[in-house]
Structure formats: C-alpha cells, structure tokens
Amino acid sequence: MSSETKVRVRMAPSPTGPFHVGGARTALFNWLFARHYGGVFVLRIEDTDVLRSKPEYTQNIVDSLRWLGLDWDEGPEAGGLLGPYFQMQRLNTYREASDRLLASDKAYYCYCTHEELEAEREKARAAKVAYRYSRRCRHLTAEQRSELEAQGRKPVIRFAMPLDGTVGFRDMIRGDIAFANQELDDLVIVKSDGIPTYNFAVVVDDTTMEITHVIRGEDHIPNTPKQIHIFRALGYPLPQFGHLPMILGPDRSKLSKRHGAASITEYAELGYLPEALVNYLALLGWSYDDKQEIFTRAELIKLFSIERVGKTGAIFNIEKLDWLNGYYIRQLDLDDLTRRILPFLRQAELVGPEELTADQFGHVKSIVALIQERLKRLAEAPGLTDFFFKKELEYDPALLVSKALTPMEARATIMQARERIVATAVFDAPNLEHTMRELAEDLAMKTGQLFGSLRVAVTGRTIAPPLFQTMAVLGREQTLARVDRAISMLDKMIQKLSA
RNA sequence: GCCCCCAUCGUCUAGAGGCCUAGGACACCACCCUUUCAAGGUGGCGACAGGGAUUCGAAUUCCCUUGGGGGUACCA
C-alpha cells in the first residue's frame, strides 16, 4: 500500500431495511482495512430509493454499527468535510455531473416509457436473446426531443456506453476481471424525477469523497465495468476495487431474511455479544493462518489484510457463532457479564425495572456465576435462572422420585436431607456437599439419587446449575421452603396413590 | 437465455509444485472428569468435483466439463 495517499474507504448502505449480517461483514472489512492502514472510514447513506428508504432504517444502520463497535470517521452524526453523507442531500452535485456528461454527449435524454421498454424486453424474451435497451433515443435530434417533450414525456438520462472494446480492472481479491462493452447497457443514470440511480451516484460520491478503495460484496462485480466507464467519462481517477465473497444461507443462496435471523438488531436481541459476532464475521471470508481464530479487536486490526480474503462464498454457520459466543461469554468478567444479562432478566420480568442496590446486584451476580459456562446466548439466561427468582416452583412431583426409589423412600430421603440442612452450621456449598455426601453414605444411597431428588426440590427441574452452589445462593430459608413444598407435594402424591 | 465470479472434510478454512499419509476449528460420535447440565481433556469420523494438459513431481499451473453463486430495473 502506498503511504503517500491516505486510505479512505466507505460503507454505503441503503436504508431500505434493517442492517443485516452481509452489510455488517462488508462494514467490518472496510473498517478493518481503514484502521489497519490508519485511514478513514466513511459512512454514506444511499437513500435515492425514495419509495423504500425510511429514516428508521438509517437509525437502525447507525445503531447496529455502533453496537458492533465499528466507528466511522465521517458520515451521519460524525460530520466530515466531504459531505453531506446522505445522497438525497447531494442532488446538485449529481446534477452538475450529469450536465457535464450531457454536454459532452456521453449521456443523453431518453423518452421511452415504461410500456415501450417493457415491450422491448418482451420481444427479447420471445427471441431468447439478452435484453439490452435499443438505444433509440441515443441520437435524437433537437426537434424530435421537443416533440416528445410536447407529448408531456418526462425523460430519464441514460449513459452512452461505448459500443465495442472491453473494460477490465484488477480486483484486489480476484485479480483481473474483464467485460465486453457490448454486454453493457445504456443504463439510466438519472431517473425521470431527477434523482440519480445507484451506479451513477456511487461514482460521483466515491470520487468527491475521495474514496481510494471500494470494498464491497461480490454482487457488485457486474456493476463495476459500468461504473468504470462513468468514472472515465467524468474524467475521474479510478479507485481500487475489491469484491468480497458472498455470505450464504444454508441453501447456498445469498443470505437474506428468509434464512431466519439476518439483522444485526436481531442478533443483539438473541444475546450475541458484539465482540463474538465481529470475530465470527471476520472469519467469514478472511483467515489468518491455520492456528488462530479467536481474535481481539486490536489483533484483527493489526493482522487484517485484503490479501488474505478468500474468494469463495461462505455459509453463515450459526453453530460456530454459538460456540464463539459461548467462548466469549466464558471469558467475560462477572460484573460485565451480569450487567449485560440484566436487560434480559428485566425483559423476562425476573428482575424489576428499578435500579439495583449493590446487594441486589451482588445477588444477581452470584446467580450469573452459576450459568456463565452454560450460556451460549445471553437470552438463554432467564430460562436458566428463573427458578432463582420465583417464589413457587411449578414441576411434576414425580420428578422428585429418583430412579429405583418409591415415593415413600423419596419422601423419607428428602426429610432426612431437610434435617441435616437445618443442622448445618455454615450454609455454604462445601459444607452442604459434605453433609449431603455423608447422608447418602448413611442411607446407603447413590449420591446421584439423593442429589437428583434434592435438585428437583430446590430448582424444580432435573437440569440445573450445580446443586450445592445453587442452594447456597438461594439461602437456607428459601432452600428449606422449597424442600418443605417438595415434601408436601410428595404427600399429596402418596395419598393419591394409596386412594 | 446471456454475462461475470467461484470450486479442499457437513460447515468455516490452512495450503501460493515436492514440507500433504492434506493441517486446524465448529458440528457429530466415543471415552475421561463429574451430583444433572455445561465447561474441560483424549481419541474418532470426515475433503482436494470430474477429465485432460504441463512437469521428474501437482490440492497447488493451464484447458474443458460439471456443479454452485451473482448480475441482467427509472432497486441499491
């Protein structure tokens, strides 16, 4: 990379839907590229699709990028000298450029109606040939034009594509790519309402925003030759292009909403950590070597290079993300984890909306400690811990009866356990464990049988965090209340059986 | 249809002519640890799409076939 010119890259999403995983990966690679070279990362909102663009989607893009920790140096809410960073605020800039193209005959007014164009397309379909605009308006005389205008037709502006020759470019990721100009259409660059289309606006913006490297998805490869011609027609220098491999759904088609969760917001709500998602996304299309795949943000910035980006489409594999997320959760310190889990506990109404006292926070923290290594997603926390917060547990009393025990035996066992719990001097996990192991021995029971019954009594379920730590967190009073309730449930059960 | 891109385990990938009997990770299976579930440990299963060519020697280079993907808008 030449050091004279500062690297300037951009992310240019259109606010026509929630910010999704594919966009996030593109943003991440651009961001890493910029940060690696000490360059500038620009965020530009491509809102020229006035029908589908919505302010809330712009907000969603901003929120998602922030959540991921991908900060931009120029763009919405950041400002910058080369703005505005919303295309709809740059209409005069495009106008100036299209005027120049018109003046030099590199673009022309086209008066064809949708119906006329559709008829052309239909003809092409019938003849089984590739459709391309007939270019019937390319050489209209002034008279013809005023006549068409007199009919009230609102023209679009089309780009006059070279009719022969080839265009090529050296893709930073894929090497040389070439297209025959014959394949290229006289594309519309300004719509009849005066708003520029993507391929035109992007060229004007990338130039005026001094973008040096255009890093985007592979789906833009077919656009690149068109844009190169526009760059040239305008007398603009070309940026470098790099096309990232696609992110695919399990069916190997481009990842989209129909593959399930696709927006960054959804991943946040499911309880993925931004650092895990960033790490995972970095691995989709990029790799460092055959050893390391857990990277801190700083390592990614240091190690990232466009040369190590692959060309093959990558399936978004949620299982690996889950593993990574679990890994990151396990690495978090307890205070941090607890703070991150709290919103999920509140949403599940296990914890009230009010600010927690230090004691309360400490209590939640001791609960979180018991599930830290069992969590894959933060949203699982309420389901794993609800029994800590509930006063009355709902469960099938039959679960209290461990394998090879009768209800009567189970009841007697729990009664014994109750006595020893009461008698325990220090109510902590090591003591409880010691006491209960002793009890099992005294009763000549397998520890699993005793612990199993107790687990159900205390947690209402067969799968739970370690029993004695759970009891310790619950406290003697709560634990006894639950044991008592289990005994009475068993009583009812026994009554019913003998009746 | 036409154009373009791509092609190593189920998935993400390492591999830039001999280091490959193809390495790692996720997932899966087994075992160990263990009060359940996890976590952790050990081991296992598992791939160079096919065919030519170049070369003393190809996963690595070239060509063809096949397969997959993307594009083909007054969407971006």
XYZ file of C-alpha atoms (C1' of nucleotides) in Angstrom:
575
model
C 0.000 0.000 0.000
C 1.386 3.359 -0.973
C 1.855 5.536 2.027
C 1.529 8.891 0.280
C -2.206 8.746 -0.199
C -4.295 8.164 2.833
C -6.589 5.195 2.626
C -10.234 6.216 2.508
C -12.894 3.543 2.391
C -16.597 3.632 2.875
C -19.675 1.687 3.775
C -22.619 2.777 1.695
C -25.799 1.042 2.789
C -29.253 1.914 1.599
C -31.772 2.493 4.380
C -34.379 0.192 2.889
C -34.371 -2.430 5.590
C -32.725 -3.406 8.856
C -28.951 -3.597 8.727
C -28.080 -7.205 8.072
C -25.230 -9.621 8.507
C -23.899 -9.227 4.975
C -23.743 -5.486 5.360
C -22.076 -5.860 8.725
C -19.360 -8.064 7.254
C -18.736 -5.556 4.459
C -18.644 -2.752 7.012
C -16.263 -4.734 9.207
C -13.806 -5.454 6.396
C -13.826 -1.827 5.307
C -13.392 -0.723 8.880
C -10.532 -3.160 9.467
C -8.883 -2.057 6.252
C -9.143 1.588 7.272
C -7.957 1.018 10.817
C -5.133 -1.239 9.704
C -3.728 1.447 7.436
C -4.601 4.333 9.685
C -7.071 5.502 7.077
C -10.554 6.945 7.125
C -13.809 5.019 7.298
C -16.757 6.857 5.801
C -20.419 6.037 6.270
C -22.638 7.201 3.450
C -26.362 6.646 3.276
C -27.622 5.759 -0.183
C -31.205 6.894 0.109
C -32.039 7.554 -3.512
C -34.715 4.888 -3.499
C -37.250 7.304 -2.096
C -40.040 4.771 -2.017
C -38.288 2.220 0.138
C -35.901 4.367 2.166
C -37.006 5.073 5.730
C -35.409 7.177 8.443
C -35.818 4.384 10.960
C -33.629 2.173 8.817
C -30.908 4.808 8.812
C -31.219 4.793 12.575
C -31.001 1.036 12.566
C -27.814 1.158 10.497
C -26.273 3.685 12.861
C -27.322 1.711 15.927
C -26.079 -1.571 14.511
C -22.694 -0.193 13.541
C -22.327 1.379 16.967
C -23.323 -1.832 18.669
C -20.701 -3.677 16.675
C -18.175 -1.052 17.637
C -17.450 -0.048 14.050
C -16.966 3.671 14.393
C -16.922 5.893 11.325
C -14.819 8.988 10.885
C -17.154 10.755 8.506
C -20.850 10.344 7.964
C -24.147 10.756 9.764
C -23.697 12.124 13.289
C -19.957 12.330 12.687
C -19.849 15.071 10.101
C -16.876 15.496 7.815
C -15.551 17.881 5.223
C -16.658 15.925 2.169
C -20.346 15.612 2.987
C -23.210 15.717 3.040
C -23.277 11.974 3.573
C -26.851 11.399 2.531
C -27.273 11.105 -1.204
C -30.581 12.935 -1.208
C -28.712 15.970 0.093
C -26.268 15.830 -2.792
C -28.641 16.207 -5.714
C -26.945 19.318 -7.025
C -23.625 17.503 -7.171
C -25.122 14.781 -9.319
C -26.859 17.374 -11.431
C -23.585 19.061 -12.160
C -22.027 15.763 -13.186
C -24.924 14.699 -15.369
C -24.930 18.112 -17.061
C -21.321 17.605 -17.944
C -22.000 14.207 -19.411
C -24.932 15.570 -21.374
C -22.861 18.442 -22.696
C -20.165 16.122 -23.927
C -22.625 13.624 -25.437
C -21.600 10.934 -23.004
C -25.144 10.827 -21.789
C -28.483 11.536 -23.404
C -32.130 12.084 -22.650
C -34.312 9.088 -23.160
C -38.049 9.498 -23.547
C -39.070 5.882 -23.688
C -41.968 4.983 -21.448
C -42.106 2.012 -19.157
C -44.546 0.426 -21.546
C -42.260 0.876 -24.511
C -39.350 -0.555 -22.597
C -41.411 -3.457 -21.402
C -42.375 -4.202 -24.989
C -38.691 -4.266 -25.943
C -37.965 -6.616 -23.109
C -40.825 -8.868 -24.091
C -39.538 -9.049 -27.627
C -36.112 -10.010 -26.396
C -37.590 -12.705 -24.210
C -39.558 -14.132 -27.103
C -36.490 -14.132 -29.329
C -34.456 -15.630 -26.484
C -31.759 -13.041 -26.708
C -30.214 -10.977 -23.949
C -32.204 -7.818 -23.445
C -30.472 -4.535 -23.877
C -32.023 -1.134 -24.390
C -32.487 -0.408 -28.101
C -30.774 2.964 -27.753
C -33.445 4.509 -29.925
C -33.122 7.813 -28.026
C -29.367 7.948 -28.234
C -29.295 10.124 -31.330
C -32.463 12.122 -31.134
C -32.474 15.479 -32.927
C -33.484 18.616 -31.091
C -36.783 18.587 -32.954
C -37.555 15.028 -32.036
C -36.810 15.818 -28.448
C -39.052 18.850 -28.250
C -41.775 16.864 -29.951
C -41.528 14.109 -27.351
C -41.416 16.650 -24.622
C -44.502 18.303 -26.045
C -46.237 14.980 -25.513
C -45.560 15.532 -21.831
C -42.935 12.817 -21.560
C -40.524 13.180 -18.701
C -37.130 11.940 -19.821
C -34.529 9.966 -17.949
C -30.841 10.424 -18.607
C -29.002 7.443 -19.968
C -25.307 6.868 -20.134
C -23.930 6.402 -23.633
C -21.966 3.208 -23.184
C -19.072 2.515 -25.561
C -20.284 0.102 -28.207
C -17.194 -2.023 -28.602
C -13.984 -2.870 -26.863
C -13.596 -4.228 -23.363
C -13.257 -2.895 -19.845
C -11.192 -4.589 -17.251
C -9.943 -3.986 -13.787
C -7.664 -5.662 -11.346
C -9.692 -6.748 -8.393
C -7.745 -6.687 -5.130
C -9.188 -10.065 -4.218
C -9.844 -11.770 -7.534
C -7.269 -10.451 -9.944
C -8.138 -9.422 -13.481
C -11.778 -9.259 -14.477
C -12.903 -8.133 -17.904
C -16.181 -7.431 -19.676
C -17.049 -6.833 -23.310
C -18.588 -3.404 -23.683
C -21.219 -4.944 -25.942
C -22.620 -6.605 -22.864
C -23.154 -3.289 -21.170
C -26.365 -1.377 -21.465
C -27.029 2.328 -21.830
C -28.080 2.429 -18.221
C -30.300 5.074 -16.707
C -28.191 7.401 -14.590
C -30.871 9.917 -13.664
C -34.486 8.932 -13.204
C -37.336 10.983 -14.610
C -37.819 12.593 -11.212
C -34.279 13.917 -11.339
C -32.880 11.514 -8.739
C -29.717 9.700 -9.746
C -29.534 5.924 -9.859
C -27.072 3.864 -7.881
C -24.372 3.297 -10.500
C -24.107 6.980 -11.195
C -24.393 8.378 -7.699
C -21.851 5.927 -6.372
C -19.236 7.125 -8.856
C -19.827 10.780 -8.120
C -19.778 10.166 -4.385
C -16.781 7.884 -4.289
C -14.880 10.485 -6.234
C -15.947 13.553 -4.298
C -15.482 11.707 -1.036
C -12.028 10.724 -2.250
C -12.545 7.040 -1.725
C -9.358 5.172 -2.557
C -10.563 1.583 -2.188
C -14.008 0.290 -2.917
C -14.507 -2.875 -0.900
C -17.941 -4.362 -1.338
C -19.825 -7.565 -1.994
C -19.277 -9.803 -4.964
C -22.763 -8.985 -6.168
C -21.320 -5.662 -7.321
C -18.885 -7.159 -9.796
C -21.271 -6.698 -12.735
C -21.711 -3.047 -11.759
C -18.035 -2.303 -11.764
C -17.476 -2.071 -15.548
C -20.423 0.295 -15.854
C -19.063 2.458 -13.095
C -15.593 2.446 -14.592
C -16.997 3.889 -17.790
C -18.760 6.580 -15.837
C -15.594 7.383 -13.901
C -13.750 7.763 -17.195
C -16.454 9.793 -18.885
C -16.342 12.205 -15.984
C -12.569 12.313 -16.089
C -12.306 10.879 -12.581
C -9.461 8.685 -11.360
C -10.378 5.117 -10.553
C -10.334 3.765 -7.024
C -9.131 0.234 -6.394
C -11.830 -2.376 -6.289
C -12.083 -5.427 -4.096
C -15.065 -7.744 -4.143
C -15.777 -9.773 -1.053
C -17.245 -13.249 -1.294
C -20.927 -13.598 -0.598
C -22.360 -14.701 2.727
C -24.688 -17.580 2.041
C -27.646 -19.176 3.759
C -27.702 -22.915 4.476
C -29.113 -23.444 0.970
C -26.086 -21.679 -0.515
C -28.041 -18.733 -1.830
C -27.318 -15.169 -0.786
C -28.145 -14.753 2.900
C -31.459 -12.989 3.459
C -34.326 -12.677 5.892
C -35.879 -15.861 4.644
C -32.931 -17.718 6.171
C -34.048 -16.602 9.632
C -32.365 -14.024 11.768
C -30.442 -11.756 9.458
C -30.436 -8.316 11.003
C -27.828 -7.208 13.490
C -30.546 -5.988 15.805
C -31.950 -9.498 15.984
C -28.577 -10.908 16.922
C -28.300 -8.379 19.688
C -31.733 -9.368 20.950
C -30.825 -13.042 20.855
C -27.950 -12.320 23.168
C -24.925 -12.480 20.943
C -22.014 -10.375 22.083
C -20.810 -7.815 19.595
C -17.220 -8.956 20.073
C -18.207 -12.544 19.256
C -20.159 -11.516 16.188
C -17.296 -9.351 14.984
C -14.848 -12.211 15.469
C -17.146 -14.607 13.662
C -17.814 -12.224 10.795
C -14.101 -11.617 10.373
C -13.704 -15.343 9.795
C -16.286 -15.370 7.032
C -14.065 -14.770 4.064
C -10.873 -13.976 5.889
C -8.422 -16.106 7.787
C -5.105 -15.501 9.391
C -3.413 -18.874 9.455
C -4.118 -22.459 10.370
C -3.859 -21.867 14.112
C -5.653 -18.843 15.397
C -9.290 -17.969 15.072
C -10.037 -16.112 18.242
C -9.012 -12.527 17.742
C -9.402 -9.420 19.813
C -10.414 -6.281 18.014
C -6.864 -4.974 18.245
C -5.481 -8.186 16.789
C -7.924 -8.042 13.910
C -6.839 -4.525 13.088
C -3.207 -5.479 13.271
C -3.496 -8.751 11.361
C -6.161 -7.990 8.780
C -5.084 -7.857 5.187
C -7.040 -7.878 1.978
C -4.599 -10.435 0.553
C -5.900 -12.994 2.984
C -9.513 -12.543 1.982
C -10.811 -15.569 0.116
C -12.942 -15.787 -2.994
C -15.401 -18.474 -2.036
C -18.863 -17.780 -0.740
C -19.278 -18.720 2.906
C -22.316 -20.201 4.573
C -23.331 -18.394 7.721
C -22.971 -21.158 10.270
C -24.903 -20.255 13.372
C -23.433 -23.182 15.328
C -19.954 -21.855 15.109
C -21.208 -18.424 16.109
C -22.875 -20.029 19.127
C -19.648 -21.697 20.114
C -17.687 -18.470 19.750
C -20.330 -16.562 21.643
C -20.197 -19.067 24.475
C -16.457 -18.787 24.479
C -16.606 -15.008 24.753
C -19.217 -15.233 27.490
C -16.945 -17.511 29.479
C -14.107 -15.007 29.143
C -16.138 -12.073 30.419
C -15.595 -10.955 33.965
C -18.591 -11.499 36.184
C -19.544 -7.874 36.697
C -19.519 -7.260 32.990
C -21.499 -10.405 32.221
C -24.043 -9.563 34.899
C -24.538 -6.069 33.523
C -25.078 -7.491 30.066
C -27.510 -10.122 31.268
C -29.608 -7.772 33.392
C -31.627 -6.338 30.485
C -32.649 -9.875 29.533
C -33.669 -10.662 33.095
C -35.693 -7.457 33.206
C -37.363 -8.186 29.938
C -38.404 -11.560 31.307
C -39.664 -9.713 34.399
C -37.480 -11.782 36.661
C -35.864 -8.552 37.816
C -37.741 -5.292 38.203
C -37.021 -2.218 36.120
C -35.699 -0.204 39.046
C -32.025 0.340 39.697
C -30.468 -2.435 41.761
C -28.797 -1.871 45.086
C -25.279 -3.148 45.463
C -26.632 -6.114 47.426
C -29.190 -6.943 44.805
C -26.627 -6.662 42.063
C -24.366 -8.941 44.084
C -27.137 -11.483 44.364
C -27.812 -11.476 40.625
C -24.111 -11.750 40.092
C -23.882 -14.869 42.228
C -26.646 -16.383 40.119
C -24.940 -15.397 36.882
C -21.778 -17.036 38.140
C -23.588 -20.349 38.123
C -24.637 -20.157 34.491
C -21.672 -18.438 32.926
C -20.145 -21.553 31.487
C -23.507 -22.922 30.459
C -24.607 -19.958 28.378
C -24.348 -19.703 24.648
C -26.551 -16.655 24.242
C -27.493 -14.066 26.822
C -31.167 -14.534 26.011
C -30.920 -18.021 27.497
C -30.240 -16.548 30.923
C -33.873 -16.088 32.034
C -34.757 -19.675 31.162
C -31.718 -20.953 33.017
C -32.239 -18.913 36.154
C -35.949 -18.229 36.548
C -36.247 -20.654 39.488
C -33.925 -18.440 41.498
C -36.382 -15.581 41.233
C -39.719 -17.332 41.511
C -41.392 -17.930 44.843
C -43.393 -21.008 43.832
C -41.934 -23.589 41.524
C -44.112 -25.483 39.078
C -42.990 -29.000 38.326
C -44.121 -32.555 38.100
C -43.783 -34.112 41.614
C -42.897 -37.422 40.009
C -39.524 -35.880 39.196
C -38.798 -35.857 42.925
C -38.726 -39.624 42.913
C -35.293 -40.688 41.726
C -34.703 -43.842 39.822
C -35.102 -47.054 41.846
C -36.918 -45.251 44.645
C -40.544 -45.388 45.741
C -42.374 -42.153 46.537
C -42.232 -43.089 50.187
C -38.498 -43.578 50.046
C -38.058 -40.321 48.218
C -40.091 -38.537 50.861
C -38.084 -40.076 53.657
C -34.843 -39.152 51.951
C -35.852 -35.549 51.479
C -36.999 -35.397 55.089
C -33.594 -36.579 56.209
C -31.929 -34.070 53.978
C -34.102 -31.373 55.485
C -32.953 -32.210 58.984
C -29.326 -32.052 58.011
C -29.806 -28.794 56.159
C -31.308 -27.330 59.290
C -28.440 -28.674 61.322
C -25.716 -27.366 59.016
C -23.739 -24.758 60.858
C -22.354 -22.956 57.855
C -24.706 -22.743 54.912
C -22.279 -22.777 52.027
C -21.609 -25.085 49.119
C -18.641 -27.068 50.504
C -20.417 -27.699 53.772
C -23.658 -28.674 52.126
C -21.886 -31.011 49.815
C -20.011 -32.621 52.653
C -23.173 -33.031 54.697
C -25.182 -34.490 51.861
C -22.471 -36.898 50.849
C -22.444 -38.096 54.414
C -26.179 -38.516 54.323
C -26.025 -40.541 51.138
C -23.493 -42.787 52.736
C -25.577 -43.151 55.896
C -28.597 -44.067 53.835
C -26.529 -46.363 51.644
C -27.770 -44.443 48.624
C -26.057 -43.410 45.478
C -25.203 -39.726 45.623
C -26.925 -39.296 42.300
C -30.229 -40.480 43.743
C -30.125 -38.143 46.675
C -28.797 -35.185 44.729
C -31.307 -35.778 41.966
C -34.305 -35.603 44.297
C -32.908 -32.589 46.030
C -32.172 -30.870 42.761
C -35.767 -31.144 41.717
C -36.966 -29.993 45.125
C -34.735 -26.960 45.051
C -34.877 -25.977 41.370
C -37.972 -27.691 40.030
C -36.015 -29.279 37.241
C -33.655 -32.116 36.512
C -31.146 -29.993 34.688
C -29.772 -27.109 36.672
C -26.593 -25.454 37.884
C -24.542 -27.342 40.481
C -26.841 -28.217 43.362
C -24.924 -27.041 46.391
C -23.899 -23.754 44.892
C -27.488 -23.237 43.916
C -28.618 -23.900 47.484
C -26.000 -21.549 48.831
C -27.131 -18.757 46.530
C -30.754 -19.424 47.412
C -30.015 -19.257 51.122
C -31.140 -21.511 53.927
C -34.611 -20.053 54.237
C -35.523 -20.347 50.555
C -33.968 -23.765 50.328
C -35.976 -25.065 53.267
C -39.176 -23.556 51.922
C -38.649 -25.414 48.684
C -37.782 -28.644 50.419
C -40.945 -28.334 52.507
C -43.015 -27.738 49.446
C -41.489 -30.828 47.830
C -42.409 -32.887 50.874
C -45.998 -31.737 50.789
C -46.172 -32.421 47.064
C -44.946 -35.922 47.747
C -47.518 -36.311 50.487
C -50.295 -35.497 48.068
C -48.840 -37.874 45.574
C -48.639 -40.688 48.085
C -52.210 -40.048 49.234
C -53.445 -40.201 45.690
C -51.578 -43.419 45.089
C -52.957 -45.156 48.141
C -56.502 -43.953 47.487
C -31.025 -17.351 -22.168
C -26.695 -14.061 -21.872
C -22.535 -12.061 -18.875
C -19.417 -12.484 -14.605
C -17.469 -14.942 -10.237
C -16.322 -19.378 -7.577
C -14.954 -24.790 -6.583
C -10.191 -28.658 -0.183
C -13.958 -32.603 5.330
C -21.466 -31.487 6.610
C -19.741 -26.041 7.756
C -15.649 -22.119 8.207
C -10.867 -22.717 6.487
C -4.853 -23.772 6.141
C -2.359 -24.993 1.744
C 0.740 -19.974 -3.080
C 4.749 -27.569 -7.399
C 7.914 -31.714 -3.606
C 7.272 -29.890 3.849
C 0.410 -33.452 2.291
C -0.267 -40.314 4.630
C -3.856 -32.767 3.102
C -3.421 -29.281 8.979
C -6.902 -26.538 12.353
C -11.833 -25.002 14.152
C -17.336 -25.834 14.574
C -20.743 -29.814 14.409
C -21.153 -35.140 15.196
C -19.587 -39.914 17.799
C -16.801 -42.426 21.847
C -14.182 -42.258 26.281
C -12.319 -39.482 30.679
C -13.728 -35.911 34.506
C -18.481 -35.451 37.085
C -24.477 -34.736 41.668
C -27.710 -33.247 36.442
C -26.410 -29.870 32.512
C -22.369 -27.484 30.841
C -17.208 -26.466 30.573
C -12.596 -29.076 30.019
C -9.392 -33.315 28.358
C -8.324 -37.507 24.972
C -9.498 -40.082 20.652
C -12.516 -40.965 16.245
C -15.429 -39.958 11.714
C -14.652 -36.807 7.639
C -12.435 -33.317 1.800
C -8.607 -31.845 -2.736
C -15.980 -32.135 -8.118
C -14.589 -34.951 -12.921
C -11.431 -35.262 -17.215
C -7.331 -33.822 -19.930
C -2.534 -30.986 -20.324
C 2.315 -29.034 -18.300
C 6.131 -31.236 -15.028
C 10.819 -35.876 -12.707
C 6.702 -34.469 -9.334
C 0.520 -31.378 -8.784
C -4.777 -29.753 -3.880
C -1.439 -26.054 -5.743
C -0.257 -24.020 -13.142
C -3.357 -24.239 -17.934
C -7.793 -26.039 -20.721
C -12.564 -28.427 -20.921
C -16.801 -30.461 -18.428
C -19.890 -30.390 -14.328
C -21.741 -28.009 -10.194
C -22.857 -23.686 -7.230
C -23.478 -18.458 -6.817
C -24.196 -13.446 -8.538
C -25.916 -9.965 -12.207
C -29.179 -8.934 -16.067
C -34.544 -2.360 -13.110
C -36.395 4.867 -13.876
C -33.522 -1.093 -6.563
C -29.133 -0.417 -4.184
